[in-house]
mmCIF file of N, CA and C in Angstrom:
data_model
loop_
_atom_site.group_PDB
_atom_site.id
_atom_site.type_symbol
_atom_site.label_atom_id
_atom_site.label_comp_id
_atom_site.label_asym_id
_atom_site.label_seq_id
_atom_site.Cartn_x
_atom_site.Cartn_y
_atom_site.Cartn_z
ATOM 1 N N UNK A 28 -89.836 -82.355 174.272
ATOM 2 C CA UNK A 28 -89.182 -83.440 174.977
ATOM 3 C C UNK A 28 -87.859 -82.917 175.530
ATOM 4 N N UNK A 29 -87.612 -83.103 176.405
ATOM 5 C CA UNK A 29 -86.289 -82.662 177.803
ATOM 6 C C UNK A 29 -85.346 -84.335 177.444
ATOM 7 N N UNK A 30 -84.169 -84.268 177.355
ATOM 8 C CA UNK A 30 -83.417 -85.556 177.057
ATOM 9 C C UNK A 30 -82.210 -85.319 178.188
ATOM 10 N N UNK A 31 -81.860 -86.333 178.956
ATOM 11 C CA UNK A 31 -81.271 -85.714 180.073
ATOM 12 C C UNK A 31 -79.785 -87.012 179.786
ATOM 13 N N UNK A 32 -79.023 -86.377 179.004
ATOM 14 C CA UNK A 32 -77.778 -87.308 178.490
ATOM 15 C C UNK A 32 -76.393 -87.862 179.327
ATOM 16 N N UNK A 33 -77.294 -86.947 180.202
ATOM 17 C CA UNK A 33 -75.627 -86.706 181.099
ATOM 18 C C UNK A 33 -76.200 -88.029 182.265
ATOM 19 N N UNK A 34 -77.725 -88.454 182.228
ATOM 20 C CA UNK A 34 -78.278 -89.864 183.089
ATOM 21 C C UNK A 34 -78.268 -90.870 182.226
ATOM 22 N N UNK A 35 -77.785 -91.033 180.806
ATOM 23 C CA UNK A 35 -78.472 -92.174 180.003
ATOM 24 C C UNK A 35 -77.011 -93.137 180.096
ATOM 25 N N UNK A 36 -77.256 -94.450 179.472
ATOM 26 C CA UNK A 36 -76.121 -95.433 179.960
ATOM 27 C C UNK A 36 -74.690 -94.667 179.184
ATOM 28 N N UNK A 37 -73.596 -95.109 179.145
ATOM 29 C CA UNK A 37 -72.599 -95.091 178.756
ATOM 30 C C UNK A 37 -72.143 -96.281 177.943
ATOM 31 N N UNK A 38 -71.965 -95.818 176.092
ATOM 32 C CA UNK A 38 -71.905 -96.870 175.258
ATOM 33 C C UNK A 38 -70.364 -97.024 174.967
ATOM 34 N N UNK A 39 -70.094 -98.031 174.193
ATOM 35 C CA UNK A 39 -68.596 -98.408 174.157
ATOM 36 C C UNK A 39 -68.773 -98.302 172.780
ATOM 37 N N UNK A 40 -67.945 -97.484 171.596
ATOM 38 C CA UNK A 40 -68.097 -97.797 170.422
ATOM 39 C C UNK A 40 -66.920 -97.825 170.111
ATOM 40 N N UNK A 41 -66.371 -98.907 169.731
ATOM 41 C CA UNK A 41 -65.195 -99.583 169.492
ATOM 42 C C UNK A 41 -65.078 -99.094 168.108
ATOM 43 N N UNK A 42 -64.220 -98.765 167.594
ATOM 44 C CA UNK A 42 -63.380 -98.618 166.050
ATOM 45 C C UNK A 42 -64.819 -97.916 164.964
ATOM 46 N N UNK A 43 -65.684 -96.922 166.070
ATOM 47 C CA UNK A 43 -66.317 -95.862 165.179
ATOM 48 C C UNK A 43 -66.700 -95.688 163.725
ATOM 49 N N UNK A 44 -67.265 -96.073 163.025
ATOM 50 C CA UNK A 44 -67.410 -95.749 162.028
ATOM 51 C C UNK A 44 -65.898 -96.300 161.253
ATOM 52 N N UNK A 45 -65.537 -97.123 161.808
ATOM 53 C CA UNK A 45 -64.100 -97.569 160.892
ATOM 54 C C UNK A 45 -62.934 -97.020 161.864
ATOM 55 N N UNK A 46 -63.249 -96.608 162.650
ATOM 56 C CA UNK A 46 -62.118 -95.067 163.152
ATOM 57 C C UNK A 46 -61.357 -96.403 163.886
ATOM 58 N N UNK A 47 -60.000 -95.645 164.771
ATOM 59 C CA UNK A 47 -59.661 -96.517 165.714
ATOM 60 C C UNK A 47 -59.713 -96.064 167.179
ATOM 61 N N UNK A 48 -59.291 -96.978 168.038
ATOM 62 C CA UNK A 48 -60.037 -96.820 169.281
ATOM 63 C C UNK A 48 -61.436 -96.689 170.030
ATOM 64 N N UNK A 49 -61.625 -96.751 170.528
ATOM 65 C CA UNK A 49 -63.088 -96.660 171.263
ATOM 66 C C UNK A 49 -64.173 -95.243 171.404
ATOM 67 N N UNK A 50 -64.296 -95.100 171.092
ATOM 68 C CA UNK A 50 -65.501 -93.906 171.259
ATOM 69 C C UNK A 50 -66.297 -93.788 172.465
ATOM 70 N N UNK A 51 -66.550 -92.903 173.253
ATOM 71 C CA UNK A 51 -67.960 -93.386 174.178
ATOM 72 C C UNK A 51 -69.228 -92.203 173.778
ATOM 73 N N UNK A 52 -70.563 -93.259 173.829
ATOM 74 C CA UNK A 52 -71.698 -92.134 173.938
ATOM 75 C C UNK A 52 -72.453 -92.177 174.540
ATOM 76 N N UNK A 53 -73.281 -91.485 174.883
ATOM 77 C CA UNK A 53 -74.911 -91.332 175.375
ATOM 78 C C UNK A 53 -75.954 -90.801 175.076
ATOM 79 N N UNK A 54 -76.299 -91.672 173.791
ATOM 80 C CA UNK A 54 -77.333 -91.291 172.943
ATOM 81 C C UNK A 54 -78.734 -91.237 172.544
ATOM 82 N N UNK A 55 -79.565 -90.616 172.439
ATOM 83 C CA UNK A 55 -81.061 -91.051 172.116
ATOM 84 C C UNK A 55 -81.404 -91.230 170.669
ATOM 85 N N UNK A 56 -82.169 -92.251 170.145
ATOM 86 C CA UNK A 56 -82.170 -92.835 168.599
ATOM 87 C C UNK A 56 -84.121 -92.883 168.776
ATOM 88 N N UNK A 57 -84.590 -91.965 167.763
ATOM 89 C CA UNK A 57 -86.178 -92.179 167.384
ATOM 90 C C UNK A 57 -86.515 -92.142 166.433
ATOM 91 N N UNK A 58 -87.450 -92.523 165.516
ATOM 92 C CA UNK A 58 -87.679 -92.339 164.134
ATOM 93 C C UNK A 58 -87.270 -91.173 163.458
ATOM 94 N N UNK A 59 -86.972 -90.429 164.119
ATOM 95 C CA UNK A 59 -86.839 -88.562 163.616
ATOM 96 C C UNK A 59 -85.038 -88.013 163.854
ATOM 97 N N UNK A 60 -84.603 -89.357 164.099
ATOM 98 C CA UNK A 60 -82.900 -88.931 164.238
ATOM 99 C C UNK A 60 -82.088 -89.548 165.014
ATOM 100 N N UNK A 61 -81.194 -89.104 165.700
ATOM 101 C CA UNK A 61 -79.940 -89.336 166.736
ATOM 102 C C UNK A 61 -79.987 -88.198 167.215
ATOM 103 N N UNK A 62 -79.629 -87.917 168.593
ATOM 104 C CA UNK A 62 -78.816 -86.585 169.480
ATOM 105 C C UNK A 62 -77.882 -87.287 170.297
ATOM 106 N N UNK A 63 -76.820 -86.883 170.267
ATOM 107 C CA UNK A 63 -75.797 -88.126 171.196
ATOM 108 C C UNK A 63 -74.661 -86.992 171.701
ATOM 109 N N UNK A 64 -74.138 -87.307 172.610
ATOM 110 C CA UNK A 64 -72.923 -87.129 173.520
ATOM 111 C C UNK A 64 -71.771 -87.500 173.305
ATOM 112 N N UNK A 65 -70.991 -87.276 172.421
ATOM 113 C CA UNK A 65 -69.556 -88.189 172.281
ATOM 114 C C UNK A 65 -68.556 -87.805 172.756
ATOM 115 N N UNK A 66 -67.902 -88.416 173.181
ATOM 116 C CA UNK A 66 -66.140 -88.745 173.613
ATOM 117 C C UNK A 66 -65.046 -89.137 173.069
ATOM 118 N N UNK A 67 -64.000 -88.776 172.140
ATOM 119 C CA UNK A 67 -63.201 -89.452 171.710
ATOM 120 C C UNK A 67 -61.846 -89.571 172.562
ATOM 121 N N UNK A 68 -61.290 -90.541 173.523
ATOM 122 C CA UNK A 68 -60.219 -90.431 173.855
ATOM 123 C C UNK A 68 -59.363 -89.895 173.166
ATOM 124 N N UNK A 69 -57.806 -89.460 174.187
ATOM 125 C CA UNK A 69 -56.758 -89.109 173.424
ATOM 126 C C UNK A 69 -56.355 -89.918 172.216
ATOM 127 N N UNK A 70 -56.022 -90.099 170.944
ATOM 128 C CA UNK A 70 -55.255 -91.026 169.867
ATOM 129 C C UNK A 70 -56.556 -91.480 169.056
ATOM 130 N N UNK A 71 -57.782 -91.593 169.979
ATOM 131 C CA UNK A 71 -59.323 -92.430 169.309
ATOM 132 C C UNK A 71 -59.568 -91.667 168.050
ATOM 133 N N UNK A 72 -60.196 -92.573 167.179
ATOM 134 C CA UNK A 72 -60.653 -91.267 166.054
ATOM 135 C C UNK A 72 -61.915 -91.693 165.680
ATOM 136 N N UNK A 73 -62.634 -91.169 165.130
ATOM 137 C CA UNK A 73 -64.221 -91.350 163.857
ATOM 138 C C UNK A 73 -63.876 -91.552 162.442
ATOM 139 N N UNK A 74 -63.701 -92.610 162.110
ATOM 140 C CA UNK A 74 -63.592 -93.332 160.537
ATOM 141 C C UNK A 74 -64.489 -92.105 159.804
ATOM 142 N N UNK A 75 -63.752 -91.787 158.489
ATOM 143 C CA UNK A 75 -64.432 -90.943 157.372
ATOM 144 C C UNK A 75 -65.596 -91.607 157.018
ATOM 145 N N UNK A 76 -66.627 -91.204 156.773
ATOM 146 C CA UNK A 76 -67.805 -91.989 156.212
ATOM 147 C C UNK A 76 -68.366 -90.758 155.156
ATOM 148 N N UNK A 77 -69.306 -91.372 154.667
ATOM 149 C CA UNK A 77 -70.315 -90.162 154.139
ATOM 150 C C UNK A 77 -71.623 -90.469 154.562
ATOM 151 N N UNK A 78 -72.506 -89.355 154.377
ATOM 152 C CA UNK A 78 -73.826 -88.794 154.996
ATOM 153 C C UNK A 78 -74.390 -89.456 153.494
ATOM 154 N N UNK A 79 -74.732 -90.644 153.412
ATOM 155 C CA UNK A 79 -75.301 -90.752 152.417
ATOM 156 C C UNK A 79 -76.951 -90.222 152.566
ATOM 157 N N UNK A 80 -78.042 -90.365 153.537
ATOM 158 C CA UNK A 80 -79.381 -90.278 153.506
ATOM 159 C C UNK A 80 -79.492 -89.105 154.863
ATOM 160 N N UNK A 81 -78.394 -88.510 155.220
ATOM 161 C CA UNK A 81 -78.653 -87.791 156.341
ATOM 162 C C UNK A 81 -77.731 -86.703 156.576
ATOM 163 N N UNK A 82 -77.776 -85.328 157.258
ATOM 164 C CA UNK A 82 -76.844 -84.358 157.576
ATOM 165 C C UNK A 82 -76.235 -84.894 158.685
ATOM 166 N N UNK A 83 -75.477 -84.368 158.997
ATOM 167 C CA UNK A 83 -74.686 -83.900 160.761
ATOM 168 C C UNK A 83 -74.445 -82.772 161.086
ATOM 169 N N UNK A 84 -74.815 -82.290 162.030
ATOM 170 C CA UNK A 84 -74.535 -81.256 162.657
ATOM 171 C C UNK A 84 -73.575 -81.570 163.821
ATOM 172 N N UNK A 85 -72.260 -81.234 163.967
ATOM 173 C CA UNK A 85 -71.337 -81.139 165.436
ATOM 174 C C UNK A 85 -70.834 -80.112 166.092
ATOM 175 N N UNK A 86 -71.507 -79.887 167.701
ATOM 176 C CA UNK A 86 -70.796 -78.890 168.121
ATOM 177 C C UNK A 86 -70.069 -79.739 168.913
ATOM 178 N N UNK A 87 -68.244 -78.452 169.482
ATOM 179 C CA UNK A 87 -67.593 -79.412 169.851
ATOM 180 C C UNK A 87 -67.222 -78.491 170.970
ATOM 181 N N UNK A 88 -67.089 -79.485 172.561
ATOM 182 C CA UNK A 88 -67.451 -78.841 173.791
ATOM 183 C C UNK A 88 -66.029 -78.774 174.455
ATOM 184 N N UNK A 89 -65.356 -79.861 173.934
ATOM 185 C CA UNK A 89 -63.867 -79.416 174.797
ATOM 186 C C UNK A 89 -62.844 -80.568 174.042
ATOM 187 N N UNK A 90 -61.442 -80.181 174.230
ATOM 188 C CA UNK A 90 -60.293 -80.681 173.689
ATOM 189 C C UNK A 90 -60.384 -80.325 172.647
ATOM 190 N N UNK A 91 -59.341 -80.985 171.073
ATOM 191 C CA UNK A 91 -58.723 -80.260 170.157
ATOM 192 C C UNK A 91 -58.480 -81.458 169.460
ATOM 193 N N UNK A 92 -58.666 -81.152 167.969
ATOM 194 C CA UNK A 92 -58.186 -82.359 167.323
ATOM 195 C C UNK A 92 -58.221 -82.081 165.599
ATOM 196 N N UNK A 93 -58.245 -82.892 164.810
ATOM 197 C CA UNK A 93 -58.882 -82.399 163.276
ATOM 198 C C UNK A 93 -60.132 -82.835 163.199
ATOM 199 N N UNK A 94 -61.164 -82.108 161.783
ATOM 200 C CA UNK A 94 -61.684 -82.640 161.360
ATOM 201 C C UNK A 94 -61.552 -82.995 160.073
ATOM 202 N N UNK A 95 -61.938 -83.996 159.243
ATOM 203 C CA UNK A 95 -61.922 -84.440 157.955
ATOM 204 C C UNK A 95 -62.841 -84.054 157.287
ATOM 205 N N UNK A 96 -62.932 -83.350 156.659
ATOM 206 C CA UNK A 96 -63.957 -82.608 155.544
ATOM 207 C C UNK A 96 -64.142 -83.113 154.173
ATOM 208 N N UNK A 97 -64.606 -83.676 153.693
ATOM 209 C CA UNK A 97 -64.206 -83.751 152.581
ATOM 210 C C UNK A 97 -63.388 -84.582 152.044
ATOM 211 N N UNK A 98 -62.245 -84.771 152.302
ATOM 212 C CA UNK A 98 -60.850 -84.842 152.349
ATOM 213 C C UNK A 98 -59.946 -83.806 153.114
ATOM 214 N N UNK A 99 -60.192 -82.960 153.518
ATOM 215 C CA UNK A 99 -59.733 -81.577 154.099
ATOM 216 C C UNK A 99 -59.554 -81.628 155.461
ATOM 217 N N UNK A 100 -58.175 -81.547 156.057
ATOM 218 C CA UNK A 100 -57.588 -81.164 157.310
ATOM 219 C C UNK A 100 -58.047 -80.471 158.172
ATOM 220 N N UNK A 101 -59.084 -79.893 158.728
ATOM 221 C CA UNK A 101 -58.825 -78.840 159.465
ATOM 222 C C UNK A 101 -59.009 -79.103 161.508
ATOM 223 N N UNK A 102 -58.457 -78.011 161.642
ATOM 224 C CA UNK A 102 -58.381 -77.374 163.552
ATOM 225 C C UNK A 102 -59.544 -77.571 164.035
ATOM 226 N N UNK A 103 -60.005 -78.362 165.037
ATOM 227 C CA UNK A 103 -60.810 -78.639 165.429
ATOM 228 C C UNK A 103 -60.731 -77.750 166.903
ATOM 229 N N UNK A 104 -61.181 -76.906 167.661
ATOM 230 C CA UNK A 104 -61.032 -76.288 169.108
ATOM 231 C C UNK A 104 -62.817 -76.489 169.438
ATOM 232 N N UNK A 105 -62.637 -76.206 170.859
ATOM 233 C CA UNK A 105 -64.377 -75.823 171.795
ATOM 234 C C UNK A 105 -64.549 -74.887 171.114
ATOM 235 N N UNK A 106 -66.172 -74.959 171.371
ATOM 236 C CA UNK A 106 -66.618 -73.775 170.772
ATOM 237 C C UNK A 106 -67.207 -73.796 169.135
ATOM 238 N N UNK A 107 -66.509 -74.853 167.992
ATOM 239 C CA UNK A 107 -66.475 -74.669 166.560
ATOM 240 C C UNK A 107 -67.820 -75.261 166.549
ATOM 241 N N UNK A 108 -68.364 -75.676 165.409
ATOM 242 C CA UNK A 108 -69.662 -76.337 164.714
ATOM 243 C C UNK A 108 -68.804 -76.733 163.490
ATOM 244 N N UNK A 109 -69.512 -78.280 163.500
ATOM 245 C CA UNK A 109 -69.212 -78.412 161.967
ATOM 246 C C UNK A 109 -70.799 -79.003 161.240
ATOM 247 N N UNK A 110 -70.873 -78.764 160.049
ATOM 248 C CA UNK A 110 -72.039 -78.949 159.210
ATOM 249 C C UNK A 110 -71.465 -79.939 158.319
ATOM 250 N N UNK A 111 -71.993 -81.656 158.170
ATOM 251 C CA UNK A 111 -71.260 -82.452 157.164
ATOM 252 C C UNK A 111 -73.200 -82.728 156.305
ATOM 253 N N UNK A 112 -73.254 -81.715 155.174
ATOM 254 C CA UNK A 112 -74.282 -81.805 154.490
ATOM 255 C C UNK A 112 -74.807 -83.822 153.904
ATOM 256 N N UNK A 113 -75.885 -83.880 153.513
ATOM 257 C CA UNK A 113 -76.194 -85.288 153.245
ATOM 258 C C UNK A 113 -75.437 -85.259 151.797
ATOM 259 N N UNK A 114 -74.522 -86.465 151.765
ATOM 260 C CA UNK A 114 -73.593 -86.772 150.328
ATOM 261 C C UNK A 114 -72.323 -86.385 150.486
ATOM 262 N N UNK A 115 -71.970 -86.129 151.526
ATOM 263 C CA UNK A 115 -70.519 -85.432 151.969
ATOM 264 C C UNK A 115 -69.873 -86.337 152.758
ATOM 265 N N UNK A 116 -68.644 -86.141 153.011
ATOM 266 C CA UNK A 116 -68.020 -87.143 154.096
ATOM 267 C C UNK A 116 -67.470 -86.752 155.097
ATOM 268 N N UNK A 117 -67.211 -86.974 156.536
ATOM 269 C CA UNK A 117 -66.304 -86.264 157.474
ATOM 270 C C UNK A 117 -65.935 -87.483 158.176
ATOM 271 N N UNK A 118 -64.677 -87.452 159.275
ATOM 272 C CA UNK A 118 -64.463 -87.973 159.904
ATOM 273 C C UNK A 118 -63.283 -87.063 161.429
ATOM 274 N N UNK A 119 -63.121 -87.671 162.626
ATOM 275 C CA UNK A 119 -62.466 -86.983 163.519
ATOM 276 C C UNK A 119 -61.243 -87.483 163.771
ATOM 277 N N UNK A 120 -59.817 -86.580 164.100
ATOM 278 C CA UNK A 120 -58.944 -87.114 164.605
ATOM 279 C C UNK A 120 -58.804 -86.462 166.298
ATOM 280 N N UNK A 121 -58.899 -87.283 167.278
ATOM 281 C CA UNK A 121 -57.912 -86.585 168.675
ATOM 282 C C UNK A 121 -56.617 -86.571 168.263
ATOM 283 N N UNK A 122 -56.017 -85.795 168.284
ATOM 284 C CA UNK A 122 -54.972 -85.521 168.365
ATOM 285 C C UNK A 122 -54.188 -85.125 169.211
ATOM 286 N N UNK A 123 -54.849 -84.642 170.372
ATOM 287 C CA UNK A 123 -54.707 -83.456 171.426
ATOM 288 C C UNK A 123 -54.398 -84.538 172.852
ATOM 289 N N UNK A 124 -54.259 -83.687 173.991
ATOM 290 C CA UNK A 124 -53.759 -84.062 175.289
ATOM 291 C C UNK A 124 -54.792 -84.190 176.049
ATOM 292 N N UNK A 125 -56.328 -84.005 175.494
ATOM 293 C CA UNK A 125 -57.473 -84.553 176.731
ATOM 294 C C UNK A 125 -58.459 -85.494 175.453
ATOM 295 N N UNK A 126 -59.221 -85.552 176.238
ATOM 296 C CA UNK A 126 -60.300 -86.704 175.766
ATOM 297 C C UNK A 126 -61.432 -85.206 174.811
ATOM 298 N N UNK A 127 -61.770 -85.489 173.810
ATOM 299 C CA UNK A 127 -62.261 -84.628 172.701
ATOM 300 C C UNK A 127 -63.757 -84.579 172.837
ATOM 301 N N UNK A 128 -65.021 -84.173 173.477
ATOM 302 C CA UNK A 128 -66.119 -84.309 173.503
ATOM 303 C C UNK A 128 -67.104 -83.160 172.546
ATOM 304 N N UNK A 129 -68.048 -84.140 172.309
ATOM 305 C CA UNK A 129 -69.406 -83.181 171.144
ATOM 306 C C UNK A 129 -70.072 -83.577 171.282
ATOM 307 N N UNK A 130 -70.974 -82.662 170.770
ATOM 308 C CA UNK A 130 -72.373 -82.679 170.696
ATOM 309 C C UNK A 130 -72.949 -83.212 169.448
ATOM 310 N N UNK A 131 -73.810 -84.018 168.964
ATOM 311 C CA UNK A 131 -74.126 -84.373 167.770
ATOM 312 C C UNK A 131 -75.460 -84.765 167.197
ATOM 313 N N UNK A 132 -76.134 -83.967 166.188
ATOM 314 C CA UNK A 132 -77.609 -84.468 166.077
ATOM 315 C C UNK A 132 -77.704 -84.510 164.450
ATOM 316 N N UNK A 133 -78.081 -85.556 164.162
ATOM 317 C CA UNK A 133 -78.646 -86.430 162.788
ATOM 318 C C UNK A 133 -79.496 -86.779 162.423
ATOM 319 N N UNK A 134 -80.640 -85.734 161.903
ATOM 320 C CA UNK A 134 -81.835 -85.959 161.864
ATOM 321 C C UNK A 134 -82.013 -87.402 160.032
ATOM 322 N N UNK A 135 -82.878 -87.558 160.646
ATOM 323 C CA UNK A 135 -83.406 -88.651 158.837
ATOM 324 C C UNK A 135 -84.527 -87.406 158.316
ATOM 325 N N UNK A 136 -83.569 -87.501 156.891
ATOM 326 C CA UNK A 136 -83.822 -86.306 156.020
ATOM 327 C C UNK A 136 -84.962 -86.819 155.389
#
């Protein structure tokens, strides 16, 4: 299957997973997972959650920000991957001077 994300609608996800500000995506959802497109404006963030029944995989395509690991701070740049195993927690901060975009796929384990 070919998923063409960059044609699918544009979603509004308001206060993310708890986070604040708005999120945007363009995502595909099938019995077998999520693959989505995200955006976090400048200041927007992704509320910490945990992976209770599922992994995440994030690659991250442009801007700069933290990620929440765990509890753990770290540098978020283009280019990184993050792995949030099932039972773990992560969440995102923008922090940075552009809008923060990734890549993201969540399969059901």
């Amino acid at each position: 299957m070919t998923l063409d994300l960059e044609h699918m609608p544009l979603l509004e996800l308001p206060h993310f997973k708890g986070g604040e500000g708005t999120a945007q995506g363009k995502m595909h959802i099938d019995d077998m997972g999520k693959i989505a497109l995200l955006t976090l404006p400048v200041g927007a963030t992704i509320g910490v959650h945990t992976h209770e029944d599922s992994c995440e995989v994030i690659r991250f395509l442009s801007g700069t920000g933290i990620m929440i690991d765990d509890g753990a701070q770290l540098p978020i740049t283009p280019g990184m991957c993050h792995y949030c195993p099932k039972g773990h927690s992560h969440g995102i901060i923008n922090n940075g001077t552009e809008p923060l975009t990734m890549w993201a796929v969540i399969p059901h384990c």
